[in-house]
Amino acid sequence: MAGGGFGSGPGTGKAYPGNLNGYVTFTCIVAAMGGLIFGYDIGISGGVTSMDSFLEKFFHSVYRKKNADTSTNQYCKFDSVPLTLFTSSLYLAALFSSLVASYVTRKLGRRLSMLLGGLLFCAGALLNAFARDVAMLIVGRILLGFGVGFANQSVPLYLSEMAPYKYRGALNIMFQLSITIGILVANVLNYFFAKITWGWRLSLGGAVIPALFIIIGSLFLPETPNSLIERGNHDVAKERLKKIRGLDNVDEEFNDLVEASEASRKVEHPWRNMLQRKYRPQLTMAIMIPFFQQFTGINVIMFYAPVLFNTIGFGDDASLVSAAVTGAVNVLATLVSIYYVDKLGRRFLFLEGGIQMFICQVVVAICIGVKFGVNGYAGELPKWYAFVVVLFICIYVAAFAWSWGPLGWLVPSEIFPLEIRSAAQSINVGVNMIFTFIIGQVFLMMLCRMKFGLFLFFAFFVVVMTLAVYFFLPETKNIPIEEMVVVWKEHWYWNRFMKGVDFPGKTAPSEVEMGIGGEGGHKNV
Ligand code: BGC
């Protein structure tokens, strides 16, 4: 099959002892809560920007268009550059701070990055809660963005380093789960706070709570053994590893960590290194996966669901309830992926999710197009019609939540070889943030210009990304990270870049040991 079947890898390679004990589970749950701040942000801005009291105070022209000026095309009533800047400035700030954070995380430890993330986020939340003008709002959003950059850079790394390798997939998706919980909590709070005149202050200020989680968590969480080794504390690191694995003898894993740390220290220019031909598949994926994740159009729903529902004729209350419903679907469907990701594999979820998203986008485009035409009209939708639109948006969100949502973070984190891992991960986060920013910034303008065609625009990208996965992404389920190179070597397209490339890590088995090319060879592509 072109690009890879659904077969799993050989399951060979090192099998360090150690299971999921209470200590490491608790530690990872606390750390994964770092995702809450990212999620809270994503979920809160849409509801706030549809609250009349907020618009009246800061974005008066939008407020006028929304409530009084019926001559304005329905699709365009929220089209305002400062308003979109309010939402999307955060992601630009996150892009820059994740680059700074990679230095702090490496040199000063994962916990310090998490702590800084929490503190910056807390400061931004307070500034927003007490905002008197647009400038205070935007500066607050930028501080929130700095916080998100630090947290998103350090939390997934922390989880991967603490987790026993067999549970890395599930623990990685816990980060995405807490993102979705953050979004849902924000949606629900918006619903209640919208009823209070200064409710937007509560919504924005509520971000202090998830910030406190990460601040307090980072003060008490243990540092990872990898980070301790990286900074020369070998003895403490060994004791820590014994505790998190629940074993007295961790020599094999410990020695490998020391070796890995030394090997990665030798690579002086990981950024330049990454341009070498042999890293072309990984570099392509580091750019392609986050780019496509954002071009599913998910953040149109996450940022602007209440605005969107309002645009297509829902009342204010109904818009916020519908947004909360999509938020709940997002959380539940993420649980599905935690269960299935290691059973059905990444490719299956990617392809199924893509087809499901495409169908929903076309249906929603037709529904909105038929009712509103190209000019839009401001009447209420019949109940059953509104129900169909919300239903298909929910089915679309579920598809994203068990495919591109978690896999958009999981797959990049497992395909990079150690010597370029941190640099490639920065590219992944950076590309994600820049396109989150772009979508956040241009969506309302696109809705105004492209109308229902906007949904077809994203549907087009979903087709392209599904084909790209089908042809170019090999299956990575059940393949130890150090052996990942084999999936590229056996791939019908990427193998041409891998000629003469052996396993980069000293600890990886050779091809002969794995039986590749011989009788025992597995064909996972
Ligand atoms: C994406 C976000 C998105 C969220 C929705 C994440 O994986 O990176 O952009 O808003 O999922 O749950």
PDB file of C-alpha atoms and ligand atoms in Angstrom, residues 38 42 176 179-180 183 293-294 298-299 302 330 400 404-406 409 432 436, ligand 1:
ATOM      1  CA  PHE A  38      -3.408  26.836  26.782  1.00  0.00           C
ATOM      2  CA  ILE A  42      -8.369  29.023  23.380  1.00  0.00           C
ATOM      3  CA  GLN A 176      -4.032  17.300  24.938  1.00  0.00           C
ATOM      4  CA  ILE A 179      -6.066  21.378  26.765  1.00  0.00           C
ATOM      5  CA  THR A 180      -9.588  20.219  25.904  1.00  0.00           C
ATOM      6  CA  ILE A 183     -11.375  24.843  26.604  1.00  0.00           C
ATOM      7  CA  GLN A 293      -3.421  20.536  12.034  1.00  0.00           C
ATOM      8  CA  GLN A 294      -4.292  24.213  11.906  1.00  0.00           C
ATOM      9  CA  ILE A 298     -10.474  23.556  14.157  1.00  0.00           C
ATOM     10  CA  ASN A 299      -9.686  26.902  15.716  1.00  0.00           C
ATOM     11  CA  MET A 302     -12.527  26.748  19.180  1.00  0.00           C
ATOM     12  CA  ASN A 330     -13.924  17.652  22.248  1.00  0.00           C
ATOM     13  CA  PHE A 400     -10.484  16.250  15.077  1.00  0.00           C
ATOM     14  CA  TRP A 404      -5.308  15.576  14.296  1.00  0.00           C
ATOM     15  CA  GLY A 405      -5.713  17.080  17.795  1.00  0.00           C
ATOM     16  CA  PRO A 406      -3.660  14.658  19.874  1.00  0.00           C
ATOM     17  CA  TRP A 409       1.486  16.753  19.117  1.00  0.00           C
ATOM     18  CA  ASN A 432       1.737  25.432  15.099  1.00  0.00           C
ATOM     19  CA  THR A 436      -2.840  29.373  14.960  1.00  0.00           C
TER      20      THR A 436
HETATM   21  C1  BGC B   1      -4.436  22.374  18.837  1.00  0.00           C
HETATM   22  C2  BGC B   1      -5.164  23.644  19.144  1.00  0.00           C
HETATM   23  C3  BGC B   1      -6.643  23.378  19.213  1.00  0.00           C
HETATM   24  C4  BGC B   1      -6.932  22.283  20.217  1.00  0.00           C
HETATM   25  C5  BGC B   1      -8.391  21.928  20.238  1.00  0.00           C
HETATM   26  C6  BGC B   1      -4.785  21.345  19.868  1.00  0.00           C
HETATM   27  O1  BGC B   1      -4.152  20.149  19.546  1.00  0.00           O
HETATM   28  O2  BGC B   1      -3.046  22.588  18.799  1.00  0.00           O
HETATM   29  O3  BGC B   1      -4.850  24.602  18.167  1.00  0.00           O
HETATM   30  O4  BGC B   1      -7.330  24.515  19.577  1.00  0.00           O
HETATM   31  O5  BGC B   1      -6.181  21.138  19.912  1.00  0.00           O
HETATM   32  O6  BGC B   1      -8.669  20.923  21.156  1.00  0.00           O
END
